[in-house]
Amino acid sequence: MARARGPVPLTLVNSGILLVDKPQGITSHDVVSRARRAFGTKKVGHAGTLDPMATGLLVVGVNSSTRLLTFLVGLDKTYEATIRLGVSTTSDDADGDVTSTTSTRSVTQDQIAAGIDLLTGRIEQVPTAVSAIKVNGRRAYDLAREGVDVELKARPVTVSRFDVLARRDTTSDGTPDGSPTIDLDVVVDCSSGTYIRALARDLGAGLGVGGHLTALRRTAIGPFDVSAAVRTAGERHDLDPGEAVARLLRPADVAERLFPVWSMSGEESVDLGHGKRVRVERADDEGPVAAITPDGALAGLVAVKAGVARPIVNFPTDEVLK
């Protein structure tokens, strides 16, 4: 169980995880830059990129807690989105150029439901052509911008929830030529690596009218919810240093929410820190298992084999943010 702890003094911050509600119009790297200024350190990273068009939860790691980001990237995610049926774009979202428009006048609710059903569960999904996936060492979006035809391989993803929250039909101005379109507000729970833009594209393609994403907001990553996130402020979308420090999640608190916990004795924590083999009375576990010191610090993530704890990654327990 996670320990309740108070705010971290600005001058005594060691490392941690910050939940940020990314606004529209800036990149995930822009958020990292703001966090570097707020915390006064260059060692900042993030888990799970959001496009500039998208808003919502971005997980930022500070100092040694960047080591936790590897284990956060693969968590399931929840998104709220708006899909426009009847219009296809080059990027499968509103930032791309329109490639085709098709009237949705004949599309029924039953057809939409059937199309969504085909995209729910474990599916094979072809990522969008403007994704960050590398093709022969280069990002797919860079190749697409140069006019290169990018063919990405389908990959397995899991969409555990794909629900329509609302439907809006337009009759005149939804497309450049006035063709009717349908906007669907949806919520999606999915595995890491799922492209919501691709869901919009594939739903529209299956209905024979095309589709793209007009809005996207990530509301949850694993157990972390956007309601607990810090918001940026002002035209520069800065992070307030005092608020950022006060809202920083300690590495131990994060690890305890994600992994089984091994509460170490003082001697065990010293031995683990020195790289020694530490015998434990617990079942084998490939890990990660959160190794917590007697004073509540995260000493590392370990695996247990044949009664011996083996480090997967260690964390300094006396690091000071400078």
mmCIF file of C-alpha atoms in Angstrom:
data_model
loop_
_atom_site.group_PDB
_atom_site.id
_atom_site.type_symbol
_atom_site.label_atom_id
_atom_site.label_comp_id
_atom_site.label_asym_id
_atom_site.label_seq_id
_atom_site.Cartn_x
_atom_site.Cartn_y
_atom_site.Cartn_z
ATOM 1 C CA MET A 1 0.000 0.000 0.000
ATOM 2 C CA ALA A 2 1.315 3.449 -0.921
ATOM 3 C CA ARG A 3 2.431 5.667 1.943
ATOM 4 C CA ALA A 4 0.840 9.078 2.394
ATOM 5 C CA ARG A 5 3.484 11.772 2.305
ATOM 6 C CA GLY A 6 3.419 15.544 2.344
ATOM 7 C CA PRO A 7 4.732 18.014 -0.232
ATOM 8 C CA VAL A 8 8.414 17.834 -1.125
ATOM 9 C CA PRO A 9 10.456 20.975 -0.225
ATOM 10 C CA LEU A 10 11.849 22.658 -3.336
ATOM 11 C CA THR A 11 15.471 22.430 -2.168
ATOM 12 C CA LEU A 12 15.215 18.784 -1.096
ATOM 13 C CA VAL A 13 13.547 17.209 -4.109
ATOM 14 C CA ASN A 14 15.388 14.080 -5.197
ATOM 15 C CA SER A 15 13.431 12.627 -8.100
ATOM 16 C CA GLY A 16 9.883 11.760 -9.000
ATOM 17 C CA ILE A 17 7.080 11.498 -11.510
ATOM 18 C CA LEU A 18 4.967 14.488 -12.530
ATOM 19 C CA LEU A 19 1.561 14.111 -14.172
ATOM 20 C CA VAL A 20 0.992 16.933 -16.662
ATOM 21 C CA ASP A 21 -2.208 17.875 -18.518
ATOM 22 C CA LYS A 22 -0.717 18.778 -21.885
ATOM 23 C CA PRO A 23 -2.572 21.557 -23.711
ATOM 24 C CA GLN A 24 -3.268 21.592 -27.425
ATOM 25 C CA GLY A 25 -0.729 23.117 -29.777
ATOM 26 C CA ILE A 26 2.548 22.117 -28.117
ATOM 27 C CA THR A 27 4.609 18.954 -28.376
ATOM 28 C CA SER A 28 5.436 16.468 -25.648
ATOM 29 C CA HIS A 29 9.051 17.644 -25.890
ATOM 30 C CA ASP A 30 7.839 21.197 -25.227
ATOM 31 C CA VAL A 31 6.388 19.937 -21.934
ATOM 32 C CA VAL A 32 9.720 18.319 -21.069
ATOM 33 C CA SER A 33 11.455 21.653 -21.720
ATOM 34 C CA ARG A 34 9.049 23.419 -19.331
ATOM 35 C CA ALA A 35 9.686 20.744 -16.704
ATOM 36 C CA ARG A 36 13.453 21.177 -17.040
ATOM 37 C CA ARG A 37 13.061 24.878 -16.292
ATOM 38 C CA ALA A 38 10.654 24.288 -13.423
ATOM 39 C CA PHE A 39 12.889 21.724 -11.693
ATOM 40 C CA GLY A 40 16.231 23.204 -12.694
ATOM 41 C CA THR A 41 17.578 19.966 -14.148
ATOM 42 C CA LYS A 42 18.247 18.623 -17.635
ATOM 43 C CA LYS A 43 17.462 15.042 -16.656
ATOM 44 C CA VAL A 44 13.768 14.993 -17.566
ATOM 45 C CA GLY A 45 11.897 12.638 -19.894
ATOM 46 C CA HIS A 46 8.378 11.537 -20.695
ATOM 47 C CA ALA A 47 6.472 8.319 -21.360
ATOM 48 C CA GLY A 48 3.972 8.075 -24.207
ATOM 49 C CA THR A 49 4.118 10.885 -26.763
ATOM 50 C CA LEU A 50 1.047 13.021 -27.480
ATOM 51 C CA ASP A 51 0.679 14.787 -30.832
ATOM 52 C CA PRO A 52 0.432 18.604 -30.764
ATOM 53 C CA MET A 53 -3.284 18.316 -31.633
ATOM 54 C CA ALA A 54 -3.923 16.059 -28.641
ATOM 55 C CA THR A 55 -4.416 17.084 -25.020
ATOM 56 C CA GLY A 56 -4.333 15.248 -21.737
ATOM 57 C CA LEU A 57 -2.164 13.110 -19.548
ATOM 58 C CA LEU A 58 1.587 13.106 -20.095
ATOM 59 C CA VAL A 59 3.813 11.331 -17.563
ATOM 60 C CA VAL A 60 7.092 13.146 -16.921
ATOM 61 C CA GLY A 61 10.068 11.684 -15.061
ATOM 62 C CA VAL A 62 12.615 13.817 -13.184
ATOM 63 C CA ASN A 63 16.220 12.764 -12.490
ATOM 64 C CA SER A 64 16.605 9.076 -11.566
ATOM 65 C CA SER A 65 12.840 8.548 -11.888
ATOM 66 C CA THR A 66 13.333 8.686 -15.649
ATOM 67 C CA ARG A 67 14.317 5.039 -15.125
ATOM 68 C CA LEU A 68 10.686 4.318 -14.246
ATOM 69 C CA LEU A 69 9.428 5.627 -17.589
ATOM 70 C CA THR A 70 10.367 2.391 -19.362
ATOM 71 C CA PHE A 71 7.846 0.574 -17.178
ATOM 72 C CA LEU A 72 5.132 3.214 -17.671
ATOM 73 C CA VAL A 73 5.193 3.283 -21.476
ATOM 74 C CA GLY A 74 3.542 -0.123 -21.777
ATOM 75 C CA LEU A 75 0.571 0.593 -19.504
ATOM 76 C CA ASP A 76 -2.969 0.554 -20.890
ATOM 77 C CA LYS A 77 -4.427 3.938 -21.766
ATOM 78 C CA THR A 78 -7.819 5.659 -21.960
ATOM 79 C CA TYR A 79 -8.737 8.288 -24.536
ATOM 80 C CA GLU A 80 -11.695 10.497 -25.304
ATOM 81 C CA ALA A 81 -11.916 11.403 -28.970
ATOM 82 C CA THR A 82 -14.106 12.772 -31.742
ATOM 83 C CA ILE A 83 -14.232 10.863 -35.023
ATOM 84 C CA ARG A 84 -15.577 12.532 -38.158
ATOM 85 C CA LEU A 85 -17.044 10.081 -40.665
ATOM 86 C CA GLY A 86 -17.257 11.156 -44.289
ATOM 87 C CA VAL A 87 -13.853 12.837 -44.575
ATOM 88 C CA SER A 88 -10.405 11.249 -44.997
ATOM 89 C CA THR A 89 -7.112 13.107 -44.493
ATOM 90 C CA THR A 90 -3.455 12.451 -45.185
ATOM 91 C CA SER A 91 -2.647 12.143 -41.473
ATOM 92 C CA ASP A 92 -5.901 10.502 -40.323
ATOM 93 C CA ASP A 93 -6.520 13.557 -38.158
ATOM 94 C CA ALA A 94 -7.514 17.214 -38.502
ATOM 95 C CA ASP A 95 -3.919 18.354 -39.056
ATOM 96 C CA GLY A 96 -3.754 16.601 -42.418
ATOM 97 C CA ASP A 97 -5.002 17.596 -45.858
ATOM 98 C CA VAL A 98 -8.397 16.313 -46.982
ATOM 99 C CA THR A 99 -8.032 13.498 -49.501
ATOM 100 C CA SER A 100 -11.686 12.542 -50.013
ATOM 101 C CA THR A 101 -15.223 13.336 -48.908
ATOM 102 C CA THR A 102 -18.203 10.996 -49.026
ATOM 103 C CA SER A 103 -21.796 11.587 -47.983
ATOM 104 C CA THR A 104 -22.773 9.760 -44.791
ATOM 105 C CA ARG A 105 -26.498 10.144 -45.439
ATOM 106 C CA SER A 106 -27.005 6.386 -45.776
ATOM 107 C CA VAL A 107 -24.884 5.355 -42.756
ATOM 108 C CA THR A 108 -27.039 3.851 -39.999
ATOM 109 C CA GLN A 109 -26.391 3.528 -36.292
ATOM 110 C CA ASP A 110 -26.433 -0.263 -36.620
ATOM 111 C CA GLN A 111 -23.701 -0.070 -39.257
ATOM 112 C CA ILE A 112 -21.585 2.141 -37.002
ATOM 113 C CA ALA A 113 -22.064 -0.275 -34.111
ATOM 114 C CA ALA A 114 -21.053 -3.213 -36.304
ATOM 115 C CA GLY A 115 -17.971 -1.347 -37.526
ATOM 116 C CA ILE A 116 -16.920 -0.532 -33.978
ATOM 117 C CA ASP A 117 -17.445 -4.142 -32.941
ATOM 118 C CA LEU A 118 -14.944 -5.246 -35.608
ATOM 119 C CA LEU A 119 -12.391 -2.847 -34.102
ATOM 120 C CA THR A 120 -12.885 -4.027 -30.516
ATOM 121 C CA GLY A 121 -10.888 -6.772 -28.830
ATOM 122 C CA ARG A 122 -7.531 -8.033 -30.027
ATOM 123 C CA ILE A 123 -7.064 -6.704 -33.548
ATOM 124 C CA GLU A 124 -4.351 -6.247 -36.155
ATOM 125 C CA GLN A 125 -3.848 -2.520 -36.710
ATOM 126 C CA VAL A 126 -1.780 -0.757 -39.356
ATOM 127 C CA PRO A 127 -0.338 2.388 -37.718
ATOM 128 C CA THR A 128 -0.995 5.728 -39.336
ATOM 129 C CA ALA A 129 1.524 6.728 -42.002
ATOM 130 C CA VAL A 130 2.575 9.820 -40.015
ATOM 131 C CA SER A 131 3.465 7.879 -36.876
ATOM 132 C CA ALA A 132 6.855 7.985 -35.167
ATOM 133 C CA ILE A 133 7.606 4.391 -36.140
ATOM 134 C CA LYS A 134 11.000 4.018 -37.794
ATOM 135 C CA VAL A 135 11.283 2.700 -41.347
ATOM 136 C CA ASN A 136 14.858 1.903 -42.377
ATOM 137 C CA GLY A 137 16.113 4.144 -39.598
ATOM 138 C CA ARG A 138 13.854 7.095 -40.354
ATOM 139 C CA ARG A 139 10.579 8.241 -38.762
ATOM 140 C CA ALA A 140 7.513 7.414 -40.827
ATOM 141 C CA TYR A 141 6.197 10.975 -40.486
ATOM 142 C CA ASP A 142 9.400 12.408 -41.968
ATOM 143 C CA LEU A 143 9.123 10.114 -44.970
ATOM 144 C CA ALA A 144 5.431 10.948 -45.401
ATOM 145 C CA ARG A 145 6.177 14.700 -45.378
ATOM 146 C CA GLU A 146 8.677 14.121 -48.185
ATOM 147 C CA GLY A 147 6.000 12.428 -50.255
ATOM 148 C CA VAL A 148 7.387 8.919 -49.796
ATOM 149 C CA ASP A 149 4.755 6.179 -49.743
ATOM 150 C CA VAL A 150 5.087 4.588 -46.313
ATOM 151 C CA GLU A 151 3.881 1.032 -45.868
ATOM 152 C CA LEU A 152 3.773 -0.012 -42.230
ATOM 153 C CA LYS A 153 3.123 -3.551 -41.078
ATOM 154 C CA ALA A 154 0.041 -4.418 -39.066
ATOM 155 C CA ARG A 155 0.678 -5.078 -35.388
ATOM 156 C CA PRO A 156 -1.497 -6.656 -32.694
ATOM 157 C CA VAL A 157 -3.203 -4.267 -30.278
ATOM 158 C CA THR A 158 -6.069 -4.669 -27.844
ATOM 159 C CA VAL A 159 -9.074 -2.329 -27.728
ATOM 160 C CA SER A 160 -10.967 -3.368 -24.604
ATOM 161 C CA ARG A 161 -13.530 -0.555 -24.812
ATOM 162 C CA PHE A 162 -14.762 1.470 -27.790
ATOM 163 C CA ASP A 163 -17.988 3.225 -26.818
ATOM 164 C CA VAL A 164 -19.921 5.982 -28.558
ATOM 165 C CA LEU A 165 -20.909 8.730 -26.113
ATOM 166 C CA ALA A 166 -22.680 11.018 -28.585
ATOM 167 C CA ARG A 167 -23.454 11.404 -32.301
ATOM 168 C CA ARG A 168 -23.893 14.626 -34.263
ATOM 169 C CA ASP A 169 -25.038 14.750 -37.896
ATOM 170 C CA THR A 170 -24.172 17.748 -40.058
ATOM 171 C CA THR A 171 -26.103 18.670 -43.167
ATOM 172 C CA SER A 172 -24.257 21.515 -44.834
ATOM 173 C CA ASP A 173 -20.808 22.591 -43.626
ATOM 174 C CA GLY A 174 -19.140 19.400 -42.511
ATOM 175 C CA THR A 175 -17.078 19.090 -45.702
ATOM 176 C CA PRO A 176 -15.738 21.449 -48.357
ATOM 177 C CA ASP A 177 -18.440 20.367 -50.828
ATOM 178 C CA GLY A 178 -21.266 20.383 -48.290
ATOM 179 C CA SER A 179 -21.619 16.590 -48.031
ATOM 180 C CA PRO A 180 -23.216 15.355 -44.800
ATOM 181 C CA THR A 181 -20.849 14.010 -42.149
ATOM 182 C CA ILE A 182 -21.205 12.300 -38.779
ATOM 183 C CA ASP A 183 -19.226 13.257 -35.682
ATOM 184 C CA LEU A 184 -18.880 10.558 -33.011
ATOM 185 C CA ASP A 185 -17.667 11.359 -29.499
ATOM 186 C CA VAL A 186 -16.063 8.136 -28.248
ATOM 187 C CA VAL A 187 -14.127 6.724 -25.308
ATOM 188 C CA VAL A 188 -11.463 4.095 -25.896
ATOM 189 C CA ASP A 189 -9.587 1.851 -23.470
ATOM 190 C CA CYS A 190 -6.652 0.240 -25.236
ATOM 191 C CA SER A 191 -3.231 -1.315 -24.972
ATOM 192 C CA SER A 192 -0.049 0.635 -25.460
ATOM 193 C CA GLY A 193 0.778 1.165 -29.125
ATOM 194 C CA THR A 194 -2.829 1.600 -30.255
ATOM 195 C CA TYR A 195 -3.382 4.527 -32.630
ATOM 196 C CA ILE A 196 -6.750 6.219 -32.129
ATOM 197 C CA ARG A 197 -6.274 7.965 -35.480
ATOM 198 C CA ALA A 198 -6.052 4.533 -37.072
ATOM 199 C CA LEU A 199 -9.306 3.502 -35.376
ATOM 200 C CA ALA A 200 -10.986 6.574 -36.901
ATOM 201 C CA ARG A 201 -9.489 5.793 -40.313
ATOM 202 C CA ASP A 202 -10.456 2.119 -40.194
ATOM 203 C CA LEU A 203 -13.977 2.761 -38.936
ATOM 204 C CA GLY A 204 -14.594 5.171 -41.797
ATOM 205 C CA ALA A 205 -13.010 2.831 -44.336
ATOM 206 C CA GLY A 206 -15.134 -0.080 -43.146
ATOM 207 C CA LEU A 207 -18.268 2.016 -43.578
ATOM 208 C CA GLY A 208 -17.151 3.084 -47.048
ATOM 209 C CA VAL A 209 -17.154 6.802 -46.240
ATOM 210 C CA GLY A 210 -13.715 7.482 -44.796
ATOM 211 C CA GLY A 211 -12.950 8.972 -41.399
ATOM 212 C CA HIS A 212 -10.454 10.937 -39.374
ATOM 213 C CA LEU A 213 -9.873 12.240 -35.867
ATOM 214 C CA THR A 214 -10.853 15.827 -35.017
ATOM 215 C CA ALA A 215 -10.101 15.773 -31.263
ATOM 216 C CA LEU A 216 -8.120 13.555 -28.903
ATOM 217 C CA ARG A 217 -7.630 13.667 -25.146
ATOM 218 C CA ARG A 218 -5.786 11.079 -23.051
ATOM 219 C CA THR A 219 -7.462 10.741 -19.686
ATOM 220 C CA ALA A 220 -5.596 7.856 -18.048
ATOM 221 C CA ILE A 221 -2.379 5.843 -18.193
ATOM 222 C CA GLY A 222 -2.614 2.713 -16.077
ATOM 223 C CA PRO A 223 -3.639 3.828 -12.561
ATOM 224 C CA PHE A 224 -2.822 7.501 -13.225
ATOM 225 C CA ASP A 225 -5.642 9.890 -14.127
ATOM 226 C CA VAL A 226 -5.544 13.297 -15.762
ATOM 227 C CA SER A 227 -7.647 14.716 -12.906
ATOM 228 C CA ALA A 228 -4.499 14.574 -10.743
ATOM 229 C CA ALA A 229 -2.307 16.307 -13.336
ATOM 230 C CA VAL A 230 -0.666 19.728 -13.229
ATOM 231 C CA ARG A 231 -1.760 22.236 -15.873
ATOM 232 C CA THR A 232 0.479 24.620 -17.741
ATOM 233 C CA ALA A 233 -0.252 28.340 -17.619
ATOM 234 C CA GLY A 234 0.048 31.414 -19.809
ATOM 235 C CA GLU A 235 0.835 31.835 -23.473
ATOM 236 C CA ARG A 236 4.142 30.001 -23.024
ATOM 237 C CA HIS A 237 2.434 27.068 -21.281
ATOM 238 C CA ASP A 238 4.886 27.210 -18.384
ATOM 239 C CA LEU A 239 4.850 25.006 -15.288
ATOM 240 C CA ASP A 240 4.817 26.760 -11.930
ATOM 241 C CA PRO A 241 7.933 25.502 -10.064
ATOM 242 C CA GLY A 242 6.264 25.515 -6.656
ATOM 243 C CA GLU A 243 3.208 23.614 -7.834
ATOM 244 C CA ALA A 244 5.302 21.183 -9.866
ATOM 245 C CA VAL A 245 7.435 20.318 -6.843
ATOM 246 C CA ALA A 246 4.415 20.008 -4.554
ATOM 247 C CA ARG A 247 2.677 17.657 -7.015
ATOM 248 C CA LEU A 248 5.727 15.510 -7.747
ATOM 249 C CA LEU A 249 5.045 11.835 -7.028
ATOM 250 C CA ARG A 250 7.816 10.054 -5.164
ATOM 251 C CA PRO A 251 9.348 7.062 -6.966
ATOM 252 C CA ALA A 252 8.336 4.700 -4.159
ATOM 253 C CA ASP A 253 4.708 5.846 -4.331
ATOM 254 C CA VAL A 254 4.637 5.273 -8.088
ATOM 255 C CA ALA A 255 6.333 1.875 -7.871
ATOM 256 C CA GLU A 256 3.976 0.726 -5.111
ATOM 257 C CA ARG A 257 0.996 1.464 -7.370
ATOM 258 C CA LEU A 258 2.454 -0.549 -10.231
ATOM 259 C CA PHE A 259 4.341 -3.495 -8.783
ATOM 260 C CA PRO A 260 4.402 -6.001 -5.910
ATOM 261 C CA VAL A 261 6.353 -4.638 -2.946
ATOM 262 C CA TRP A 262 9.320 -6.109 -1.088
ATOM 263 C CA SER A 263 9.737 -4.214 2.201
ATOM 264 C CA MET A 264 13.433 -4.605 2.988
ATOM 265 C CA SER A 265 15.265 -4.529 6.266
ATOM 266 C CA GLY A 266 18.059 -2.028 6.752
ATOM 267 C CA GLU A 267 20.706 -4.684 6.178
ATOM 268 C CA GLU A 268 18.995 -5.922 3.019
ATOM 269 C CA SER A 269 18.787 -2.409 1.607
ATOM 270 C CA VAL A 270 22.513 -1.851 2.238
ATOM 271 C CA ASP A 271 23.420 -5.179 0.633
ATOM 272 C CA LEU A 272 21.223 -4.520 -2.410
ATOM 273 C CA GLY A 273 22.765 -1.065 -2.812
ATOM 274 C CA HIS A 274 26.214 -2.669 -2.785
ATOM 275 C CA GLY A 275 25.200 -5.111 -5.487
ATOM 276 C CA LYS A 276 25.247 -8.149 -3.210
ATOM 277 C CA ARG A 277 23.023 -11.200 -3.603
ATOM 278 C CA VAL A 278 20.149 -10.837 -1.171
ATOM 279 C CA ARG A 279 18.173 -13.885 -0.126
ATOM 280 C CA VAL A 280 14.434 -13.309 0.283
ATOM 281 C CA GLU A 281 11.608 -15.460 1.546
ATOM 282 C CA ARG A 282 9.173 -15.020 -1.310
ATOM 283 C CA ALA A 283 8.099 -16.891 -4.408
ATOM 284 C CA ASP A 284 9.993 -16.493 -7.640
ATOM 285 C CA ASP A 285 8.889 -13.411 -9.554
ATOM 286 C CA GLU A 286 10.349 -12.206 -12.866
ATOM 287 C CA GLY A 287 9.478 -8.723 -11.679
ATOM 288 C CA PRO A 288 9.532 -5.914 -11.474
ATOM 289 C CA VAL A 289 9.171 -6.034 -7.697
ATOM 290 C CA ALA A 290 9.538 -2.695 -5.906
ATOM 291 C CA ALA A 291 12.292 -2.899 -3.298
ATOM 292 C CA ILE A 292 11.396 -0.380 -0.566
ATOM 293 C CA THR A 293 13.807 0.661 2.194
ATOM 294 C CA PRO A 294 12.732 0.955 5.863
ATOM 295 C CA ASP A 295 12.431 4.742 5.470
ATOM 296 C CA GLY A 296 10.135 4.408 2.458
ATOM 297 C CA ALA A 297 12.555 5.067 -0.412
ATOM 298 C CA LEU A 298 12.643 3.094 -3.659
ATOM 299 C CA ALA A 299 15.980 1.275 -3.727
ATOM 300 C CA GLY A 300 15.305 -0.506 -6.970
ATOM 301 C CA LEU A 301 13.197 -2.841 -9.037
ATOM 302 C CA VAL A 302 14.171 -6.475 -8.682
ATOM 303 C CA ALA A 303 13.378 -9.959 -9.900
ATOM 304 C CA VAL A 304 13.360 -12.955 -7.561
ATOM 305 C CA LYS A 305 14.783 -16.286 -8.680
ATOM 306 C CA ALA A 306 15.543 -19.279 -6.465
ATOM 307 C CA GLY A 307 15.045 -17.120 -3.378
ATOM 308 C CA VAL A 308 17.547 -14.464 -4.445
ATOM 309 C CA ALA A 309 16.675 -10.866 -5.363
ATOM 310 C CA ARG A 310 18.431 -9.676 -8.498
ATOM 311 C CA PRO A 311 18.339 -5.972 -9.464
ATOM 312 C CA ILE A 312 16.605 -4.967 -12.686
ATOM 313 C CA VAL A 313 17.367 -1.313 -12.078
ATOM 314 C CA ASN A 314 18.674 0.518 -9.005
ATOM 315 C CA PHE A 315 17.620 3.940 -7.738
ATOM 316 C CA PRO A 316 19.783 6.293 -5.686
ATOM 317 C CA THR A 317 18.048 7.048 -2.404
ATOM 318 C CA ASP A 318 20.043 10.169 -1.551
ATOM 319 C CA GLU A 319 19.912 12.095 -4.834
ATOM 320 C CA VAL A 320 19.328 15.840 -4.519
ATOM 321 C CA LEU A 321 17.840 17.892 -7.345
ATOM 322 C CA LYS A 322 20.277 20.616 -8.382
#
